[in-house]
Coordinates of N, CA, C and O in Angstrom, one line a residue:
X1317 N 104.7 87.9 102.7 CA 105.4 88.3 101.4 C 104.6 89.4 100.7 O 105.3 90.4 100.2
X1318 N 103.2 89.4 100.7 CA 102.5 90.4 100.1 C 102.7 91.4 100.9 O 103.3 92.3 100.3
X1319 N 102.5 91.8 102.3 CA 102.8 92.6 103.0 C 104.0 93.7 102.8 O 104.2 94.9 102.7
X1320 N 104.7 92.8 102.7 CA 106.3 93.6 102.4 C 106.2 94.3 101.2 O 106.6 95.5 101.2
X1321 N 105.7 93.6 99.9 CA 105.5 94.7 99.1 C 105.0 95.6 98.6 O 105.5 96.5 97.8
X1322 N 103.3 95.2 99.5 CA 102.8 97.0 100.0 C 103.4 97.9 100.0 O 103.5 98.9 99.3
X1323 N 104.3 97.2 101.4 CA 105.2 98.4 102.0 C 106.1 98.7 101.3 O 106.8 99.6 101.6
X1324 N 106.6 98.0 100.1 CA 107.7 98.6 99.4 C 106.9 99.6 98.6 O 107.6 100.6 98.3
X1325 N 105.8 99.5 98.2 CA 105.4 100.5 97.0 C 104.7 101.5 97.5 O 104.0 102.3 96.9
X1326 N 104.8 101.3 99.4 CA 103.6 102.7 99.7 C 105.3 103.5 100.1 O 105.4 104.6 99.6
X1327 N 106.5 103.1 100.8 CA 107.7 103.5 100.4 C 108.2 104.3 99.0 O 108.8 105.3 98.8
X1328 N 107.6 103.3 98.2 CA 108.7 104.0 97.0 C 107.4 105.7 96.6 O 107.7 106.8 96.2
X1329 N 106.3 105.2 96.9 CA 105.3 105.9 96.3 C 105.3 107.4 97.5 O 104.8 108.5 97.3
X1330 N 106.1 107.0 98.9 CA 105.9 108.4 99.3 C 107.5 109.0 98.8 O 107.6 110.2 98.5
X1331 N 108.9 108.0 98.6 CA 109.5 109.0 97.9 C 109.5 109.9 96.6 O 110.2 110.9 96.4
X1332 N 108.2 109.2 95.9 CA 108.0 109.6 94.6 C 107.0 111.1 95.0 O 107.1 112.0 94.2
X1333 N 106.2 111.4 95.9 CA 105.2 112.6 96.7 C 106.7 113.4 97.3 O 107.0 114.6 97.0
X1334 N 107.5 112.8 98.0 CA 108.2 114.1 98.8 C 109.2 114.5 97.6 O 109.8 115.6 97.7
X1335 N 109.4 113.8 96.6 CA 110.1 114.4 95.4 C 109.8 115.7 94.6 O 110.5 116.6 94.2
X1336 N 108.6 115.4 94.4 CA 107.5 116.0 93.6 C 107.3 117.6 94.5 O 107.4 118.7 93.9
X1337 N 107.2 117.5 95.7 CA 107.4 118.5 96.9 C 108.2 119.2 96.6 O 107.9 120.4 96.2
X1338 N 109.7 118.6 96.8 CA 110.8 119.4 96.6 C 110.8 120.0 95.2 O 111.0 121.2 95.0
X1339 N 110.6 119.6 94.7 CA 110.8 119.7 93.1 C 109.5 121.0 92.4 O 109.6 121.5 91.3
X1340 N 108.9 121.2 93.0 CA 107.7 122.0 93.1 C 108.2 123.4 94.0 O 108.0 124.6 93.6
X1341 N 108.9 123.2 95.0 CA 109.4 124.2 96.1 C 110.7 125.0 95.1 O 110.7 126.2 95.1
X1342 N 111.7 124.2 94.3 CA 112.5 124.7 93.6 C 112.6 125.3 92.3 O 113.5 126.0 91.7
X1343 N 111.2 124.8 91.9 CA 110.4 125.4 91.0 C 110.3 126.8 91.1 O 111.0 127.7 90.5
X1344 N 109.2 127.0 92.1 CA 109.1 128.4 92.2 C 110.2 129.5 92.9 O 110.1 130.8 93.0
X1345 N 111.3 128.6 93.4 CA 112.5 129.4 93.9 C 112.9 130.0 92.9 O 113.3 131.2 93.1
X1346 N 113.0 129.5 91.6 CA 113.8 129.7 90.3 C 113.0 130.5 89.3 O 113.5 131.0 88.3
X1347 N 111.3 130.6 89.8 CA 110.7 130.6 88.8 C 110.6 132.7 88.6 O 110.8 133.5 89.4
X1348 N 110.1 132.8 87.0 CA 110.6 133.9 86.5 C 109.4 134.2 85.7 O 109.1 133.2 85.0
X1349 N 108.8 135.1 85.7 CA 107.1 135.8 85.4 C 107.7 135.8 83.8 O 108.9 135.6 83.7
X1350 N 106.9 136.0 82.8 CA 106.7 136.1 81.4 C 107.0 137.6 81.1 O 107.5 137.8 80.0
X1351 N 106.7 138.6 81.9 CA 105.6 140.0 81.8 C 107.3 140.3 82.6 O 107.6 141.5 82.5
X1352 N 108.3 139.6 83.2 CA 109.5 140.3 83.5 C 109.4 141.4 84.8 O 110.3 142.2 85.3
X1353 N 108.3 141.4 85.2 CA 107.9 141.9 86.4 C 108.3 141.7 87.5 O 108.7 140.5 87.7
X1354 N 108.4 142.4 88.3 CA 109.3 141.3 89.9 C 108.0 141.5 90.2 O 107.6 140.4 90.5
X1355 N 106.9 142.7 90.4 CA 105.1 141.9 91.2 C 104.9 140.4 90.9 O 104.8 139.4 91.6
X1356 N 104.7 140.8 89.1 CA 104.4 139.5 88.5 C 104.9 138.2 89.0 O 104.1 137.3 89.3
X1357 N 106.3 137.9 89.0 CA 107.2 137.1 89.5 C 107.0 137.0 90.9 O 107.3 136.0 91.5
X1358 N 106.6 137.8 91.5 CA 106.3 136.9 93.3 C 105.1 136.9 93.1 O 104.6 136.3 94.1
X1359 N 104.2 137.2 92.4 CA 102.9 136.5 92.8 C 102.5 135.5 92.4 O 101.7 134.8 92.9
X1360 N 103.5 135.3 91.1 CA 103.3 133.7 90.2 C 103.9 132.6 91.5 O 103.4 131.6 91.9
X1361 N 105.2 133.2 91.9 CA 106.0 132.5 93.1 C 105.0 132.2 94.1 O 105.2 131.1 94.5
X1362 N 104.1 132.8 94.7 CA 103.4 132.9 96.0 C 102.4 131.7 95.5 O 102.3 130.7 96.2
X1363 N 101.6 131.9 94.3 CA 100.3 131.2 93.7 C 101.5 129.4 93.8 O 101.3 128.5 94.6
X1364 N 102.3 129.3 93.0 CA 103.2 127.9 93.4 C 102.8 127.4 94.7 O 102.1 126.4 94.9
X1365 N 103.3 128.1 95.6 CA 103.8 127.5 97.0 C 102.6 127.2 97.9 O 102.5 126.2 98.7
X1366 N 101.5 128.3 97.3 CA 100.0 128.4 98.0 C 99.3 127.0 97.9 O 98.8 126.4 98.8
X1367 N 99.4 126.7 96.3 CA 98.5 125.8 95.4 C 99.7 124.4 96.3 O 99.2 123.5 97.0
X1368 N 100.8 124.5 96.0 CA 101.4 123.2 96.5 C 100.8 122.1 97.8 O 100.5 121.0 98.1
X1369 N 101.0 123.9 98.7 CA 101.0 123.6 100.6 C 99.8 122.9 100.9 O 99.6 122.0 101.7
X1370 N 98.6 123.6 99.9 CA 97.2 123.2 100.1 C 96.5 121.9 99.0 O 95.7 121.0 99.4
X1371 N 96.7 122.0 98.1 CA 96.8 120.4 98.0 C 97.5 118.9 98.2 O 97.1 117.8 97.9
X1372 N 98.8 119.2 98.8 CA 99.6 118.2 99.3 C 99.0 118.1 100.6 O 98.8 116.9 101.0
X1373 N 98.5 119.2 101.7 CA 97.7 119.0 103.0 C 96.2 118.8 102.9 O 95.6 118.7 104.0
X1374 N 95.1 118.5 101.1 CA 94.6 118.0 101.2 C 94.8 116.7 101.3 O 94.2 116.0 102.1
X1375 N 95.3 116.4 100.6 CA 95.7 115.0 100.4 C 96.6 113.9 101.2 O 96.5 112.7 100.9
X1376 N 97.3 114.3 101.9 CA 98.4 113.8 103.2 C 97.7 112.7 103.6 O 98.6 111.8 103.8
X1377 N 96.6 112.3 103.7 CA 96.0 111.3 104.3 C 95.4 109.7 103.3 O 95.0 108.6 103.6
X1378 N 95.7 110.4 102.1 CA 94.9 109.6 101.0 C 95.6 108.1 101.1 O 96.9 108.1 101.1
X1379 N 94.7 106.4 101.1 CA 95.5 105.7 101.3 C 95.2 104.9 100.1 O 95.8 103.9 99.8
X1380 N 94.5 105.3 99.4 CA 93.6 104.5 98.0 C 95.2 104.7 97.0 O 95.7 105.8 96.7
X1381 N 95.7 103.5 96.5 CA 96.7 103.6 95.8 C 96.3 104.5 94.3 O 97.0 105.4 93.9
X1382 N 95.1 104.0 93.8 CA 94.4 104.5 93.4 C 94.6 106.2 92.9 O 95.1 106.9 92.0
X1383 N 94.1 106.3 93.6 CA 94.0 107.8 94.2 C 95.0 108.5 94.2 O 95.0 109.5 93.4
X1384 N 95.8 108.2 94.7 CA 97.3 108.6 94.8 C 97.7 108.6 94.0 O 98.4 109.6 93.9
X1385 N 97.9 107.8 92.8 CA 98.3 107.4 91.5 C 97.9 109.2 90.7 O 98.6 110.1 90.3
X1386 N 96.8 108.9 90.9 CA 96.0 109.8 90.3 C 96.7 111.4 90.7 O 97.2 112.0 89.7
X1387 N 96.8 111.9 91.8 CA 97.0 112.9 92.2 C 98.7 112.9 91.9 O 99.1 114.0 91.5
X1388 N 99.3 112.3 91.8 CA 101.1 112.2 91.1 C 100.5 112.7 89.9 O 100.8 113.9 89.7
X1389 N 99.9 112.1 89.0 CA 99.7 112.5 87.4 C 99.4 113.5 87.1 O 99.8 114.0 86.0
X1390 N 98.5 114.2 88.2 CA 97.8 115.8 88.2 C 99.1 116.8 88.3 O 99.2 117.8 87.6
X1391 N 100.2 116.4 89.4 CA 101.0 117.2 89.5 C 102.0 117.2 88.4 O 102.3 118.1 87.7
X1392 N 102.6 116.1 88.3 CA 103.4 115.9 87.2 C 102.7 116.5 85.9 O 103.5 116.9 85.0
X1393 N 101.6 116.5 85.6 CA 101.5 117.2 84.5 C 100.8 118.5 84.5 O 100.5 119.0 83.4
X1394 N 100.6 119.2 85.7 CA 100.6 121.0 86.2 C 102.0 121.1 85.7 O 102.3 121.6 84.6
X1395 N 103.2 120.5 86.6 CA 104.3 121.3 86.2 C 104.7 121.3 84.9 O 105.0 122.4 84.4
X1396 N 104.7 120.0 84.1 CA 105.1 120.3 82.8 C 104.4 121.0 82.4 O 105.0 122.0 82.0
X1397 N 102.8 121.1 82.2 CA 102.3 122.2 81.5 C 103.1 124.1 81.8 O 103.4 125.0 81.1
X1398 N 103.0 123.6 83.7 CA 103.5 125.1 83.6 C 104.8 125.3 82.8 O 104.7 126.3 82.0
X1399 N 105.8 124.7 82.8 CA 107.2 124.7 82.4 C 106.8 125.1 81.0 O 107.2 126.1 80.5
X1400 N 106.3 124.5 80.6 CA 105.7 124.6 79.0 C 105.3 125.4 78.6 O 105.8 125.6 77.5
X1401 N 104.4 126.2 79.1 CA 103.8 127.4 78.7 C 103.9 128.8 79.5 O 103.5 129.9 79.1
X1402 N 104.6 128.5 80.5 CA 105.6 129.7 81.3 C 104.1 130.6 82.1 O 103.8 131.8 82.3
X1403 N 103.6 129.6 82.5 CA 102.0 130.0 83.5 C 102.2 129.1 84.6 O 102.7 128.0 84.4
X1404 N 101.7 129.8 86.0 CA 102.4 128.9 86.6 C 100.5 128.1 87.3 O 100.4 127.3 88.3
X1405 N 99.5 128.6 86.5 CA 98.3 128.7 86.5 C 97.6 127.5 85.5 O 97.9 127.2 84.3
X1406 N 96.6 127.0 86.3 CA 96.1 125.7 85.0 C 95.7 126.4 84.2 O 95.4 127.6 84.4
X1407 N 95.8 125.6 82.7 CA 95.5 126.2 81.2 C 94.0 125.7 81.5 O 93.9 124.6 81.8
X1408 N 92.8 126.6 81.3 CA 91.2 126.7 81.0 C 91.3 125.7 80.2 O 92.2 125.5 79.4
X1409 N 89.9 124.7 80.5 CA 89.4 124.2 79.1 C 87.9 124.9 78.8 O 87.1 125.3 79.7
X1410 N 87.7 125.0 77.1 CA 86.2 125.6 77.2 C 85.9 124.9 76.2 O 86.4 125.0 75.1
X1411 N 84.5 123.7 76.7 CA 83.4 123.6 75.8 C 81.9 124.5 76.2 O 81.3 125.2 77.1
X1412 N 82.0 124.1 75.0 CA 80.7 124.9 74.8 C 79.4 124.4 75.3 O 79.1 123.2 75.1
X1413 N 78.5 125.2 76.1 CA 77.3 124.8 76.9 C 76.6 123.9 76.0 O 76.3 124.2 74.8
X1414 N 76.2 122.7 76.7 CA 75.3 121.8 76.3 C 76.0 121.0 75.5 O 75.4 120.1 74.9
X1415 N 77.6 121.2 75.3 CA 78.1 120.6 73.6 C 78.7 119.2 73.9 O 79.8 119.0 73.4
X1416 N 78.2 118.4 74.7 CA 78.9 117.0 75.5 C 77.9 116.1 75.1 O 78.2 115.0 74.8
X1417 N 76.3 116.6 75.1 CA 75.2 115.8 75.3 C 75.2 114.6 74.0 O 74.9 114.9 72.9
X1418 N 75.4 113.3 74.2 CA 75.3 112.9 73.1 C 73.8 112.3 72.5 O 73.4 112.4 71.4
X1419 N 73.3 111.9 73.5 CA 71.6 111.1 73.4 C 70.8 112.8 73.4 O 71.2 113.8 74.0
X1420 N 69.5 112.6 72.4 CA 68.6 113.8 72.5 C 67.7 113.8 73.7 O 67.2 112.6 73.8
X1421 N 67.1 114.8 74.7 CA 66.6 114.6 75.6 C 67.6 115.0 77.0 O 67.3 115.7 78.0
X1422 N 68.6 114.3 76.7 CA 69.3 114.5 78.1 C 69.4 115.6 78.7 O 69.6 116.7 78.1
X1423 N 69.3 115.7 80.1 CA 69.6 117.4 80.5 C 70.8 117.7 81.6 O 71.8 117.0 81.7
X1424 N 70.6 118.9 82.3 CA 71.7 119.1 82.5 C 72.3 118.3 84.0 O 73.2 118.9 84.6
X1425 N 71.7 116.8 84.4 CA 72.6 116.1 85.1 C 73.3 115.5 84.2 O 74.4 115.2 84.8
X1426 N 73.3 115.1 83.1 CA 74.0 114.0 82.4 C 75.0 115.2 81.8 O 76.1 114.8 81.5
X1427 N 74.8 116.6 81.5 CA 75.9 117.4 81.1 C 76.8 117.3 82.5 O 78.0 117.2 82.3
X1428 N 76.5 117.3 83.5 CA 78.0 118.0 83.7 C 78.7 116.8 84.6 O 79.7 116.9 85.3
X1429 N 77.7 115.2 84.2 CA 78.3 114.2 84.7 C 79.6 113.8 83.5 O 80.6 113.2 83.7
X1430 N 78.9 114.7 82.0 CA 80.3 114.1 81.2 C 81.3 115.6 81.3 O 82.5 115.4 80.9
X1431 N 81.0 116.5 81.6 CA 81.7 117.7 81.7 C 82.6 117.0 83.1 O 83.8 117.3 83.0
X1432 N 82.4 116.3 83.9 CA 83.0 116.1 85.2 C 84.3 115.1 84.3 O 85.5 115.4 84.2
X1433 N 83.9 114.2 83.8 CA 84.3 112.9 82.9 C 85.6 113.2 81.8 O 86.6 112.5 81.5
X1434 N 85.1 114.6 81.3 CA 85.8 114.8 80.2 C 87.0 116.2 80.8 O 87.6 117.0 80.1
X1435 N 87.0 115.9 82.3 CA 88.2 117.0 82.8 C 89.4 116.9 82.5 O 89.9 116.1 83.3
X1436 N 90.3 117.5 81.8 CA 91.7 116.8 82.3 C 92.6 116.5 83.5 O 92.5 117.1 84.6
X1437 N 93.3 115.5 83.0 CA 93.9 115.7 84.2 C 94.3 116.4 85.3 O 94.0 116.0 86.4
X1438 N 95.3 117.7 85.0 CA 95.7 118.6 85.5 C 95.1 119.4 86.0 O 95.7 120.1 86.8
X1439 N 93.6 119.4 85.6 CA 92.8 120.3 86.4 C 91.4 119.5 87.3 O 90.2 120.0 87.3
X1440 N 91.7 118.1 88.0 CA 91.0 117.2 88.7 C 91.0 118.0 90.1 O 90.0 117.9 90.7
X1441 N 91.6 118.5 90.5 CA 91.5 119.1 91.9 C 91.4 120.2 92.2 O 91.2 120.5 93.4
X1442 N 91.5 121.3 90.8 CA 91.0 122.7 90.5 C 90.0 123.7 91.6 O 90.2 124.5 92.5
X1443 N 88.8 122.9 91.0 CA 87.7 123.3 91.3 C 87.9 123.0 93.1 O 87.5 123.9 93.7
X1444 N 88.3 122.1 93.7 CA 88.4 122.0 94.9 C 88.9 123.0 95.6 O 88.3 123.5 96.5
X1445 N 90.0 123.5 95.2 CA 91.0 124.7 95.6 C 90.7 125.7 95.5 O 90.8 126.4 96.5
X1446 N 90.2 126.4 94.2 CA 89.6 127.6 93.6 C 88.5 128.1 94.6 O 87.9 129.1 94.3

């Protein structure tokens, strides 16, 4: 009985990934640069399909539900942001050097353990790609 409903939710959880796929692919079919450029507009188009191809082929293998959880949330909220702000590029975050440290003394392992900590979501797999 437990078995079965693994398999129902590793089922529903890859229709919910090949969703996300298509829906990402149609995205940038449709999608339309800011700057009204047609460069602009295929490069924003190309940067979609690039960023999609290569972290859905990092990840193809991931079995940690976990995990997967995780990487749905990242995409789902790249696209809204993009849709949102009409970039089809993660929005920067910027703190300021050293400005995380909460205890005096600490140095820069415990900075960039909470700089790792305090990433958002949308930009968890960034640095991988980049």
């Amino acid at each position: 009985m437990e078995g079965e409903d693994n398999e129902k939710m590793t089922i529903a959880t890859r229709q919910e990934v090949l969703g996300l796929y298509r829906s990402i692919f149609r995205l940038a079919r449709k999608w339309q640069a800011v700057s009204g450029q047609m460069e602009d507009t295929i490069k924003e188009k190309q940067y979609i399909l690039n960023e999609a191809r290569t972290l859905f082929q990092k990840n193809k293998n991931l079995t940690d539900t976990d995990l997967i959880k995780q990487c749905i949330d990242e995409c789902t909220a790249r696209i809204e942001i993009g849709l949102h702000y009409q970039i089809p590029y993660p929005r920067p975050i910027h703190l300021p050097p050293m400005g995380l440290t909460s205890i005096r003394g600490r140095g820069l392992r415990s900075q960039e353990k909470l700089r790792k900590l305090s990433k958002p979501v949308y930009l968890r797999s960034h640095d991988d790609v980049s």
